[in-house]
Coordinates of N, CA and C in Angstrom, one line a residue:
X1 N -125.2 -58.7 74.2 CA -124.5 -57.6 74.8 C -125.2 -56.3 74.7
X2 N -125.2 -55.2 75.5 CA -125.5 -54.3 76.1 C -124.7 -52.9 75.3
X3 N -124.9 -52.3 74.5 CA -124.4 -51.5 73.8 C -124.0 -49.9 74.9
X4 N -122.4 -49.7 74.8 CA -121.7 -49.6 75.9 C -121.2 -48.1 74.8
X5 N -121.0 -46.7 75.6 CA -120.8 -45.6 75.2 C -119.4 -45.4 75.6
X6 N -118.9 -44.7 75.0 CA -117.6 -44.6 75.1 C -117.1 -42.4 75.3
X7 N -117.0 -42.0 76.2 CA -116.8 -40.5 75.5 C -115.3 -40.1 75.7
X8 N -114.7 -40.0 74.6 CA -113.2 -40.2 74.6 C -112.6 -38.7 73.8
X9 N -110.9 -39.2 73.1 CA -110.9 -37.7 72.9 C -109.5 -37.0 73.8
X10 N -109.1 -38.0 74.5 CA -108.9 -36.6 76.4 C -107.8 -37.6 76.9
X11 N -106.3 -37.9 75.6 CA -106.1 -37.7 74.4 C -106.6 -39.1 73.2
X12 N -106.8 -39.0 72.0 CA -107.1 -40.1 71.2 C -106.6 -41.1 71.4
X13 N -105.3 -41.0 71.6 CA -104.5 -42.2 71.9 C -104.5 -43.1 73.3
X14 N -105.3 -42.6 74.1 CA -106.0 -43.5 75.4 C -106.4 -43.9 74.6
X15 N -107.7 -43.2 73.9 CA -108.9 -43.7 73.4 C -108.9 -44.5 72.8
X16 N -107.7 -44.5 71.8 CA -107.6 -45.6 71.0 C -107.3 -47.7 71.9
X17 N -106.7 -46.9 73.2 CA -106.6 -48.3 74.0 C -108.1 -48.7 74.4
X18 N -108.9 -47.6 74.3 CA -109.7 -48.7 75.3 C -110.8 -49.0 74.5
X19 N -110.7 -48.6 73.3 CA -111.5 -49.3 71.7 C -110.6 -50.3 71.5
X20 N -109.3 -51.0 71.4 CA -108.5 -52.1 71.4 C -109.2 -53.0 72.3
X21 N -108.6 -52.5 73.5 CA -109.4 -53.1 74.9 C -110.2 -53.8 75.1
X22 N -111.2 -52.9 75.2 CA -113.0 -53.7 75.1 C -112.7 -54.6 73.9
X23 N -112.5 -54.2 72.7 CA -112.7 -55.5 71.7 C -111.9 -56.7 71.6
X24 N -110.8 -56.7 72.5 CA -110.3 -57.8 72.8 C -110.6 -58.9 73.8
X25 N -111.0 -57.9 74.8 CA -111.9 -58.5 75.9 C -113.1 -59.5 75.4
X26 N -113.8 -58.3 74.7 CA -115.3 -59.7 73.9 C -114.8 -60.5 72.9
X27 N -113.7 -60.3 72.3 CA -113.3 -61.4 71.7 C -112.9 -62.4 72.5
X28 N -112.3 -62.4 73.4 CA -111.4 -63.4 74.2 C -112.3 -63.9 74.8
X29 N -113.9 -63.4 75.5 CA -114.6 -64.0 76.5 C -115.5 -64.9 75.7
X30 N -116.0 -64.3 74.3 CA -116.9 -64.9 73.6 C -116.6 -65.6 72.4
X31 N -115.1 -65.2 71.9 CA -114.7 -66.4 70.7 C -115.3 -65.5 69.2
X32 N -114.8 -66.8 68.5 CA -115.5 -66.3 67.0 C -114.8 -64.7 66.8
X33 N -116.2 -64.5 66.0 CA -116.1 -62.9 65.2 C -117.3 -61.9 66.2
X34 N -117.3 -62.2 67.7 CA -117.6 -61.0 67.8 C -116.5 -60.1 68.5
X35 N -117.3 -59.0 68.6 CA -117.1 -58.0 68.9 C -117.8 -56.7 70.2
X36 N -117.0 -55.8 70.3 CA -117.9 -54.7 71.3 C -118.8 -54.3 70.3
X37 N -120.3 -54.0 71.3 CA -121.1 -52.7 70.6 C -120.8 -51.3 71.2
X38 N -119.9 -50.6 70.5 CA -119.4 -49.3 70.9 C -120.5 -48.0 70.5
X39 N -120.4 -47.2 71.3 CA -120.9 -45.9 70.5 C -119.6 -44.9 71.1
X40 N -119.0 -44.3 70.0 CA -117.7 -43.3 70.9 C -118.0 -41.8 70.2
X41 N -118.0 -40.9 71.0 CA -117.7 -39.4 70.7 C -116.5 -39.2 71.4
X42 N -115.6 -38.9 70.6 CA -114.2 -38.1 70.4 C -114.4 -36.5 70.3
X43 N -113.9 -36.0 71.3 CA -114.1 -34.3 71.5 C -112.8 -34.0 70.8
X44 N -112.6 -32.5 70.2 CA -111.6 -31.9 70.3 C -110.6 -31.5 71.4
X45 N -109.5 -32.6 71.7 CA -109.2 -32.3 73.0 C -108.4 -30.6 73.6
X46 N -108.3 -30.3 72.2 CA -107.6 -28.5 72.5 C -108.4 -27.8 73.3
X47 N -110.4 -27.5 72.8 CA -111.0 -27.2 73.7 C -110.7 -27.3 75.3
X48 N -110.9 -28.8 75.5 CA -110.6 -29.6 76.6 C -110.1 -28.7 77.2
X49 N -108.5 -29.1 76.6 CA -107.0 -28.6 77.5 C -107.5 -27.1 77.7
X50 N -107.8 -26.1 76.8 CA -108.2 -24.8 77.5 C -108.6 -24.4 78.6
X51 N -109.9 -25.3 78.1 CA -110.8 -25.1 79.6 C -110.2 -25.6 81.1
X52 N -109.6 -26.9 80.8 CA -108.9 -26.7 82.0 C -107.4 -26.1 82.5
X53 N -107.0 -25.3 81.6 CA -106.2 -24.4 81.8 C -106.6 -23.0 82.8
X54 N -107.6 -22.7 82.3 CA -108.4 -21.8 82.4 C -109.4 -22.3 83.8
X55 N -109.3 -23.5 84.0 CA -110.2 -23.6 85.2 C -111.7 -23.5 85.2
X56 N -111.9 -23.9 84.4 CA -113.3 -23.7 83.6 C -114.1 -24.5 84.1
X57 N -114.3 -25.2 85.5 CA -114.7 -26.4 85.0 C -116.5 -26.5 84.9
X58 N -117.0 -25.7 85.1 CA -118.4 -25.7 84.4 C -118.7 -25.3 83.1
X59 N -117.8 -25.1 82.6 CA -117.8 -24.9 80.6 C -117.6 -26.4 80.3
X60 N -116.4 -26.9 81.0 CA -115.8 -28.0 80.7 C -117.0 -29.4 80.9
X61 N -117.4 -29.3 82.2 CA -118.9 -29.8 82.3 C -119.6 -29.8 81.7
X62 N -120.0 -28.8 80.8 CA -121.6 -28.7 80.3 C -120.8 -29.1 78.8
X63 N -119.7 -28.7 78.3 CA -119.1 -29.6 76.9 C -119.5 -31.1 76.7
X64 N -119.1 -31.6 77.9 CA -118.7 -33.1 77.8 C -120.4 -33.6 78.3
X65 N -121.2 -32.8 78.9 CA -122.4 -33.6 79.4 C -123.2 -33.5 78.0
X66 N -123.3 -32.6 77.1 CA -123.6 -32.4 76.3 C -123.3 -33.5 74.9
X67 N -122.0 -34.1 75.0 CA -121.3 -34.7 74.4 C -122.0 -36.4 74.8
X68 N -121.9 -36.2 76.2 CA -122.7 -37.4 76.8 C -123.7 -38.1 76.2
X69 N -124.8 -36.8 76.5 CA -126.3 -37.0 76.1 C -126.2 -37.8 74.2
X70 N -125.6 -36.7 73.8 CA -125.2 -37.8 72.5 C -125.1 -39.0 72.2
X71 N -124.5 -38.9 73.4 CA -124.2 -40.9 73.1 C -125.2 -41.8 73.6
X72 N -125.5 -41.4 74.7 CA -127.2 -41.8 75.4 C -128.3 -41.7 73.6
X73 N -128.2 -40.5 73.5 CA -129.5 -40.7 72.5 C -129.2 -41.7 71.7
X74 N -127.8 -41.8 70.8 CA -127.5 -42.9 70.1 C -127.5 -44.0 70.1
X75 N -127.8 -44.2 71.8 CA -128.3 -46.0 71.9 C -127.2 -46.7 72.7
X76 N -126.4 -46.1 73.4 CA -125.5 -46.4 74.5 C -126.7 -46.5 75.9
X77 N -126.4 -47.1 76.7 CA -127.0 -47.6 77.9 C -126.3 -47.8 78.8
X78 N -124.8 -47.5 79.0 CA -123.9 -46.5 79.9 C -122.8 -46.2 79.0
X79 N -121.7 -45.4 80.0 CA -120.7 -44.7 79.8 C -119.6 -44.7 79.9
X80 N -118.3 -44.9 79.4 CA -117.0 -44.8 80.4 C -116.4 -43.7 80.1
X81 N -116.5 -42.7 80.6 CA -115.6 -41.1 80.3 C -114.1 -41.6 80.4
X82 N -113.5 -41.6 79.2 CA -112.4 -42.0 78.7 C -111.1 -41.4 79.1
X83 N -110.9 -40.8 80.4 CA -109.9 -39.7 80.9 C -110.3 -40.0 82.5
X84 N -108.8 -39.6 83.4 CA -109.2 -39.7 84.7 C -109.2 -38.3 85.0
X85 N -108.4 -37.5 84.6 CA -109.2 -35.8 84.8 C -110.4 -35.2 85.2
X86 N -111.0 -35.4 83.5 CA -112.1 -34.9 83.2 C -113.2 -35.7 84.4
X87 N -113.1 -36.8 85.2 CA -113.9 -37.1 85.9 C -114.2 -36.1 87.2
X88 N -113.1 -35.3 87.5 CA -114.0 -34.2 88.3 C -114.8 -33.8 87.7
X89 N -116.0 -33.6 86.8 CA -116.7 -33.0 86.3 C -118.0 -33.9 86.1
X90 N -117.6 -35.3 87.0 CA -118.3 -36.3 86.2 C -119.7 -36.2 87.0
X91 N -120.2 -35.5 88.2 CA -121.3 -34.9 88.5 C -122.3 -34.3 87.8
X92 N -121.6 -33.8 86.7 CA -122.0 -32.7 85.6 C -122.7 -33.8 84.8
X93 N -121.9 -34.7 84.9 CA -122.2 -35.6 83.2 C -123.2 -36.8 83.8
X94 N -123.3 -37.0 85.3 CA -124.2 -38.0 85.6 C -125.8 -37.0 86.0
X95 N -125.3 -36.1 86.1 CA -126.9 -35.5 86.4 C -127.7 -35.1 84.8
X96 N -127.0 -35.1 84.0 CA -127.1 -34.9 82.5 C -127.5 -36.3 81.8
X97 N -127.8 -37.3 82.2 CA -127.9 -38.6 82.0 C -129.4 -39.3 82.4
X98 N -129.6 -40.4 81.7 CA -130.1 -41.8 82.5 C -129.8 -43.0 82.3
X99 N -128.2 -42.6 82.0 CA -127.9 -44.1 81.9 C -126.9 -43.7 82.8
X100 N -126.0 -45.0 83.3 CA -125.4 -44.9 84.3 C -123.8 -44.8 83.8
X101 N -123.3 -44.1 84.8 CA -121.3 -43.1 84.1 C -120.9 -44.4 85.0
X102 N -119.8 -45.0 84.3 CA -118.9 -46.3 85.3 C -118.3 -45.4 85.5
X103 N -117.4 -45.0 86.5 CA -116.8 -44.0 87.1 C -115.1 -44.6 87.4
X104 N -114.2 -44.3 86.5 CA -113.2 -44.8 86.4 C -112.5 -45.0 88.6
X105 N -112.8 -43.9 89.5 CA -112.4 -44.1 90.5 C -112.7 -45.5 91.4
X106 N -114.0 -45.6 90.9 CA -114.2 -46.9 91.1 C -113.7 -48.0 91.0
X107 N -113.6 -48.5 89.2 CA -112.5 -49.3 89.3 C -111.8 -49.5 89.7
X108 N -110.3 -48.2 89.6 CA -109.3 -48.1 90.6 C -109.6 -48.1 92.0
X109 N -110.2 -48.3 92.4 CA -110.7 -48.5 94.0 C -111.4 -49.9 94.6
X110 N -111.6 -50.4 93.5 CA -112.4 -51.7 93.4 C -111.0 -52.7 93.4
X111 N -110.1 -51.8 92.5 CA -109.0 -53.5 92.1 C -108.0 -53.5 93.6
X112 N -107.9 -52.0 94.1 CA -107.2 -51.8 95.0 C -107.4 -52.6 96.4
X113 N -108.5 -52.3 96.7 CA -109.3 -53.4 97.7 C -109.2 -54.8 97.5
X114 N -109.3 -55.2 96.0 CA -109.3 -56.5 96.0 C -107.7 -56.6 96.2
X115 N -106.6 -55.8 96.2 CA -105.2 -56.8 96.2 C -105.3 -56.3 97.7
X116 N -105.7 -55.6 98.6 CA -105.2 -55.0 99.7 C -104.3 -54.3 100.1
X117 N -104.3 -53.4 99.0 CA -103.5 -52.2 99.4 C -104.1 -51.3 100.0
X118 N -103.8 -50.6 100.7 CA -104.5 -49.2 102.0 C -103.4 -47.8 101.5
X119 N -102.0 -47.9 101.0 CA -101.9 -46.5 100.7 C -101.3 -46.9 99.0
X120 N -101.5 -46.1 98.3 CA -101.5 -45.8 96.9 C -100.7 -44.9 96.4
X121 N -99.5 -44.9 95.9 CA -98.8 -43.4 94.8 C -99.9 -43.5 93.5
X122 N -100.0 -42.1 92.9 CA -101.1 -41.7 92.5 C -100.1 -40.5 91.5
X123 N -100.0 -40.9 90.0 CA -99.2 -40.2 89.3 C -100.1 -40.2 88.4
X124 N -100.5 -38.8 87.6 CA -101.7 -38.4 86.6 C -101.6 -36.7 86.3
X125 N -102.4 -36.0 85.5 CA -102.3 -34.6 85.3 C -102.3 -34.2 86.9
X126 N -101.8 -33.1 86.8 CA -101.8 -32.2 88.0 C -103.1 -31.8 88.9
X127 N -104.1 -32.1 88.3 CA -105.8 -31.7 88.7 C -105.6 -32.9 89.5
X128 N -105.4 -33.9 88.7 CA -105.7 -35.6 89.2 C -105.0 -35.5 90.6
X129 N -103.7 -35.1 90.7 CA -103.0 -35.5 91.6 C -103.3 -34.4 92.9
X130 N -103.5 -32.9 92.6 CA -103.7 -32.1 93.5 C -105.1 -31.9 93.6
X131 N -105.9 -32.2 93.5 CA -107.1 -31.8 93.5 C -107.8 -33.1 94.7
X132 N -109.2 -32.8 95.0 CA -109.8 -33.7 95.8 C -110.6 -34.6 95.2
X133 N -110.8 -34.7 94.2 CA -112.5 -35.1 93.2 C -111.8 -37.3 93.2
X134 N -110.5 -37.1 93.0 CA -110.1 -38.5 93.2 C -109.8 -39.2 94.3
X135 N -109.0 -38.1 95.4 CA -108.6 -38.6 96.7 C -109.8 -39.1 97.4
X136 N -110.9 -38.1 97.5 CA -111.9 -38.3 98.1 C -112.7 -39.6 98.2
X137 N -112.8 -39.7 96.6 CA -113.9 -40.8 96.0 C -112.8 -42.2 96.7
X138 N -111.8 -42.1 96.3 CA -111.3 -43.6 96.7 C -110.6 -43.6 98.5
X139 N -111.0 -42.1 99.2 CA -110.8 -42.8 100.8 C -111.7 -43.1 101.4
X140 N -113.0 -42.4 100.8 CA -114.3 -42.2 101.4 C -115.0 -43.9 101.3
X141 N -114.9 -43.9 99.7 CA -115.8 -45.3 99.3 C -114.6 -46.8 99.7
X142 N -113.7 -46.3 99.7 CA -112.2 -47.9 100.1 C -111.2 -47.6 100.7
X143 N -111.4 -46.6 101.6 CA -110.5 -46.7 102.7 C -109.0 -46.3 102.4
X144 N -108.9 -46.1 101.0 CA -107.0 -46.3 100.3 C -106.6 -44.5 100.4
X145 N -105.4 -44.5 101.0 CA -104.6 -43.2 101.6 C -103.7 -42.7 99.9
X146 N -103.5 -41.9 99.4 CA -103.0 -41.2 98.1 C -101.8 -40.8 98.9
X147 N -100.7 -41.1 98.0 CA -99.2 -40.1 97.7 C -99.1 -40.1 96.8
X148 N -98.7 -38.4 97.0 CA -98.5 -38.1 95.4 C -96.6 -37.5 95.7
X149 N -96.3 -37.2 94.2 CA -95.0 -36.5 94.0 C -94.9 -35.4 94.7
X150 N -93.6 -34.8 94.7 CA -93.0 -33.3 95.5 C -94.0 -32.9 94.6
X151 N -94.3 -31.2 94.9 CA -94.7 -30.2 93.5 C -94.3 -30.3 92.8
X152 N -92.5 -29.8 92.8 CA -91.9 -29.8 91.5 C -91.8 -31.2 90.5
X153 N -92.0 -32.2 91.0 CA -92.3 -33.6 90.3 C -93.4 -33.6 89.6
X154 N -94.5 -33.3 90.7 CA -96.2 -33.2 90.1 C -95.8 -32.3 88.7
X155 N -95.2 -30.9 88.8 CA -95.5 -29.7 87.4 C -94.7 -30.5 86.6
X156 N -93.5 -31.3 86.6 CA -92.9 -32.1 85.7 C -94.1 -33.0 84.7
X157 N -94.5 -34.0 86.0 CA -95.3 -35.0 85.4 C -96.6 -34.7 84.3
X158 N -96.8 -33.7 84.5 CA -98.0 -33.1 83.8 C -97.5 -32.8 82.7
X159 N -96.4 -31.5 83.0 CA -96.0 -31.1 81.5 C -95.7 -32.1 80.4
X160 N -95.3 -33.3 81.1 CA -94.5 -33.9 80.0 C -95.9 -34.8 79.5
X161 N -97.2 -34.7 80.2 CA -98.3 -35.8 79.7 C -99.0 -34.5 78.4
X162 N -99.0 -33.5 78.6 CA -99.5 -32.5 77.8 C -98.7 -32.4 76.2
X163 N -97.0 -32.1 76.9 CA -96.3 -31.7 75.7 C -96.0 -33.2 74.8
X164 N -95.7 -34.2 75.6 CA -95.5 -35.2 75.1 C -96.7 -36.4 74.6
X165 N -97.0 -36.8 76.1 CA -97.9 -38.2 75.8 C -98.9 -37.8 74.9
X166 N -99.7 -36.7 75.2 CA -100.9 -36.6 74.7 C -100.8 -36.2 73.0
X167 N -99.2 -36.3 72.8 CA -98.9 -35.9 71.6 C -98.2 -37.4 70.5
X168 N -98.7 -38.5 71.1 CA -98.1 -39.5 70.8 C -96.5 -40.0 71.3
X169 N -95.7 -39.3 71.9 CA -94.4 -39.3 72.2 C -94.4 -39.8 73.7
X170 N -93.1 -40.9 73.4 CA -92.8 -41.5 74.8 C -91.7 -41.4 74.5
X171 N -90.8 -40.6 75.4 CA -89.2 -41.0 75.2 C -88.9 -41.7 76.6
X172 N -87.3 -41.8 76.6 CA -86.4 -42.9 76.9 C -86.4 -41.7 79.1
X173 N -86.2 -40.6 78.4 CA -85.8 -39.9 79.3 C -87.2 -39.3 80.2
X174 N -88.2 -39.4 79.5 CA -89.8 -39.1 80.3 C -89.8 -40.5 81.3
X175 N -89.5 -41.4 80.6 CA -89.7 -42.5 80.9 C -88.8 -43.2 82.3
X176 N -87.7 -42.7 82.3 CA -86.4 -42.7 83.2 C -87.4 -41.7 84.6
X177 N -87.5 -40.4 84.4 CA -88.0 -39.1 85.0 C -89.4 -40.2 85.9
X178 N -90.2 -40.5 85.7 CA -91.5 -41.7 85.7 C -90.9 -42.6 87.4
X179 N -90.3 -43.1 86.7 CA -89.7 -43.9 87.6 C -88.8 -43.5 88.3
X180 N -87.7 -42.5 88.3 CA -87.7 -42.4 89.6 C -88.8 -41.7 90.4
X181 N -89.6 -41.2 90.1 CA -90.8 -40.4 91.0 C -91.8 -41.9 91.5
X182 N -91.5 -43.0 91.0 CA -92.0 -44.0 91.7 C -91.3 -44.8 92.4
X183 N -89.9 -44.8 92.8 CA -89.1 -45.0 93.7 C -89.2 -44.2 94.9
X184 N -89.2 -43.4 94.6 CA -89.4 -41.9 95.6 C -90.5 -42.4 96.6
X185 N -91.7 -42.8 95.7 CA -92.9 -42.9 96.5 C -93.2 -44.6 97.2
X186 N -91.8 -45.0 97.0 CA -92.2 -46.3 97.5 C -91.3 -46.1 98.7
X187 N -90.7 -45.4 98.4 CA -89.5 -44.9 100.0 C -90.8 -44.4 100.5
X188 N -91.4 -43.6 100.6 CA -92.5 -42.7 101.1 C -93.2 -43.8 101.7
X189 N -93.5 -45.0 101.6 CA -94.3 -45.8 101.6 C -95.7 -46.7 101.2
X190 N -95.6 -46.0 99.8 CA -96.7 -46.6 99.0 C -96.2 -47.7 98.7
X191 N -97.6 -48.8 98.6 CA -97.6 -50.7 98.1 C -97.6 -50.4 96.8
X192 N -98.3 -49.4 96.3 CA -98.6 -49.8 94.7 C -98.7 -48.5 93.9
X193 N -98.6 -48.6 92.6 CA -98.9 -47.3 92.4 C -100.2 -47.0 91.0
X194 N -101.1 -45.7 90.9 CA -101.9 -45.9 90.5 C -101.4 -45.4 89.0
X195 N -101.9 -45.8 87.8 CA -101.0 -44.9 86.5 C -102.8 -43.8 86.5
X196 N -102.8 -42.7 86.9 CA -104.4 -41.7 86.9 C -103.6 -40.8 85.9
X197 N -103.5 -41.1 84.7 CA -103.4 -40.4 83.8 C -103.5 -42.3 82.4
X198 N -104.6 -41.8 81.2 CA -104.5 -43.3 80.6 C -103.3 -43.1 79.8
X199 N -102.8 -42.1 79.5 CA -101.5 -42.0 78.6 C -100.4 -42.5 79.2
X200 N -100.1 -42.9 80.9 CA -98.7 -43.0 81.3 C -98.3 -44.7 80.7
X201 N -99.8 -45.6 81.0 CA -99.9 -46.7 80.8 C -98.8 -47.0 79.6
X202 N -99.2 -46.4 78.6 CA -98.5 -46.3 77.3 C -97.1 -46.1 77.4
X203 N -96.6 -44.8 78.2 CA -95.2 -44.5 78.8 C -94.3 -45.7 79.6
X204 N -95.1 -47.1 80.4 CA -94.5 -47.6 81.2 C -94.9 -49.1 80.8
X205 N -95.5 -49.2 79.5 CA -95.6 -50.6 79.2 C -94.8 -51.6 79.0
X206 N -94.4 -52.3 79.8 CA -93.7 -53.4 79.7 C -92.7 -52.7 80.2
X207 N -91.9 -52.0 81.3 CA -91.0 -51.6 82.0 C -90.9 -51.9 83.6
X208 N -90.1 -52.3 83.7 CA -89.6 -52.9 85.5 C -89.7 -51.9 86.0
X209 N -90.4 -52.0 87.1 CA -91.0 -50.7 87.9 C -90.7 -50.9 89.5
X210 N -90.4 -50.0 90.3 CA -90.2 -50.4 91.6 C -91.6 -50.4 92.5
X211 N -92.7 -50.3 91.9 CA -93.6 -50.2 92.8 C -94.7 -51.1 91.4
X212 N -95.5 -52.3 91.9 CA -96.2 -52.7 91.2 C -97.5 -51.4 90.7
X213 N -97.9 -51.7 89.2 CA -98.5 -50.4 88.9 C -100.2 -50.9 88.2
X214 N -101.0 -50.3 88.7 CA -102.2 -50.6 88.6 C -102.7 -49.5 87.6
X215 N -102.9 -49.8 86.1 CA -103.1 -49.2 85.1 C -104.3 -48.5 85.0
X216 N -105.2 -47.5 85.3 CA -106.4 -46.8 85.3 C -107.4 -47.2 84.0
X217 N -106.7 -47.5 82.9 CA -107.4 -47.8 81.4 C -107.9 -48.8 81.5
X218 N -106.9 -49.7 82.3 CA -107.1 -51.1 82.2 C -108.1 -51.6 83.0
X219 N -107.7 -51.3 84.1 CA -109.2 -51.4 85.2 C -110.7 -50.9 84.7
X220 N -110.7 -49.5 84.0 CA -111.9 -49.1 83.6 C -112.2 -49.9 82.4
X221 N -111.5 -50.4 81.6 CA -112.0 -51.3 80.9 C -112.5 -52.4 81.2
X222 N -111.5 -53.1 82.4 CA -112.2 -54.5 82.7 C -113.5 -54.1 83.7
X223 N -114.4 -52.8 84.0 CA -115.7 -52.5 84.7 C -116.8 -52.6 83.4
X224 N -115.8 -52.0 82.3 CA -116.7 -51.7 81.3 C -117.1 -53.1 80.6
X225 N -116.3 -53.8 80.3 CA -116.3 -55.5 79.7 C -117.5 -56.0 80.6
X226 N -117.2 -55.6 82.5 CA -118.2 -56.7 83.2 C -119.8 -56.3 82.8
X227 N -119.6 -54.8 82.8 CA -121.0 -54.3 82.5 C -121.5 -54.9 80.7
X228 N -120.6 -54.7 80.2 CA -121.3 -55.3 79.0 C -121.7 -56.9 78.7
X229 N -120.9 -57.6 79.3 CA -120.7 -58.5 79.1 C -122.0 -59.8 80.0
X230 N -122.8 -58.6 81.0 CA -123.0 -59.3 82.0 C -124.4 -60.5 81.7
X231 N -124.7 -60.0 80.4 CA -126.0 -60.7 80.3 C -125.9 -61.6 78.7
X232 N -124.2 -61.5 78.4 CA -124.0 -62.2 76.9 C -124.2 -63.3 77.2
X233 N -124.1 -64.0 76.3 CA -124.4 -65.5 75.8 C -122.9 -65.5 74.3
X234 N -122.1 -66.3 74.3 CA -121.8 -67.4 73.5 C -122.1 -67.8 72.1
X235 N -121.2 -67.9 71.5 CA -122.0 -68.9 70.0 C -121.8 -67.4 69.0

């Protein structure tokens, strides 16, 4: 196996899924006592949240490319930027590099294609959902059309990933609020829906959903497993 960088943080508690994740995956594919070879830098995510409060996103860039390089020097030989956010920035962090960033949009645009869906609900921070850096990458490179929430759904959905998820808290009533904003968007006519935030995953695990939901963690994990995994051997 191929020793696989991790830059997480953006909140711990994704991060802590996709350190679960990957190590379950190489357990499951190879057996025994192994395991992933991780390298992970965990940022302070307060920074983070400032900077993009503040719209910073070239502070926020050169933080995390910086953060990057770290993990490259440590002996990582790629990347998964542990957040679907922070991937607008991820320009920043591949030009900062020579190993190669799996680029979470990809995944989600990879699994999309493969079930054949063409339009997508797309619930994640407010950047994620109103901004271009996501839309773009998955109509340009797979053809799949984004709906997102009203506004006032979108400023809901965020606050409650900030005040809550990213604070370890899932309640009963965030959780209620979730779903119907994905009913909404299946009236609208989305096939499926994307979870572009890795905290919601958490929020909607194991819950009957009216629109099948394609988990962002999960997909970037199962890119990250293939990439690692591609040259193991057994035993």
């Amino acid at each position: 196996m191929r020793p696989l960088g991790i830059l997480g943080g953006m909140s711990w508690e994704s991060t802590a899924s996709y350190y679960r994740l990957l190590n379950q995956g190489v357990r499951e594919r190879l057996g025994g006592l192994h395991s992933a070879p991780l390298l992970l830098h965990s940022v302070d995510f307060a920074q983070i949240a400032e900077l993009q409060r503040q719209e910073d996103w070239q502070a926020a860039g050169q933080v995390l490319a910086t953060a990057a390089q770290g993990v490259q020097r440590a002996g990582a030989e790629a990347l998964l930027l542990a957040t679907n956010t922070m991937h607008k920035v991820a320009p920043a962090i591949e030009v900062a590099l020579e190993i190669p960033l799996l680029h979470i949009g990809d995944a989600v645009g990879q699994a999309l294609q493969a079930g054949g869906a063409r339009r997508a609900a797309l619930l994640g921070t407010r950047f994620t959902m109103q901004e271009d850096f996501y839309r773009q990458r998955l109509a340009q490179r797979f053809g799949i059309e984004l709906l997102v929430p009203t506004v006032p759904a979108m400023a809901e959905i965020d606050r409650l990933i900030f005040a809550e998820f990213c604070r370890g808290q899932f309640s009963a009533p965030a959780r209620a609020f979730y779903l119907e904003c994905l009913e909404q968007l299946r009236e609208d006519g989305a096939e499926v829906a994307i979870l572009g935030c890795t905290e919601i995953g958490l929020l909607l695990e194991g819950v009957a959903s009216p629109l099948p939901l394609l988990d962002s963690c999960e997909r970037h994990v199962a890119m990250g497993l293939e990439w690692l995994l591609a040259d193991a051997q057994g035993g």
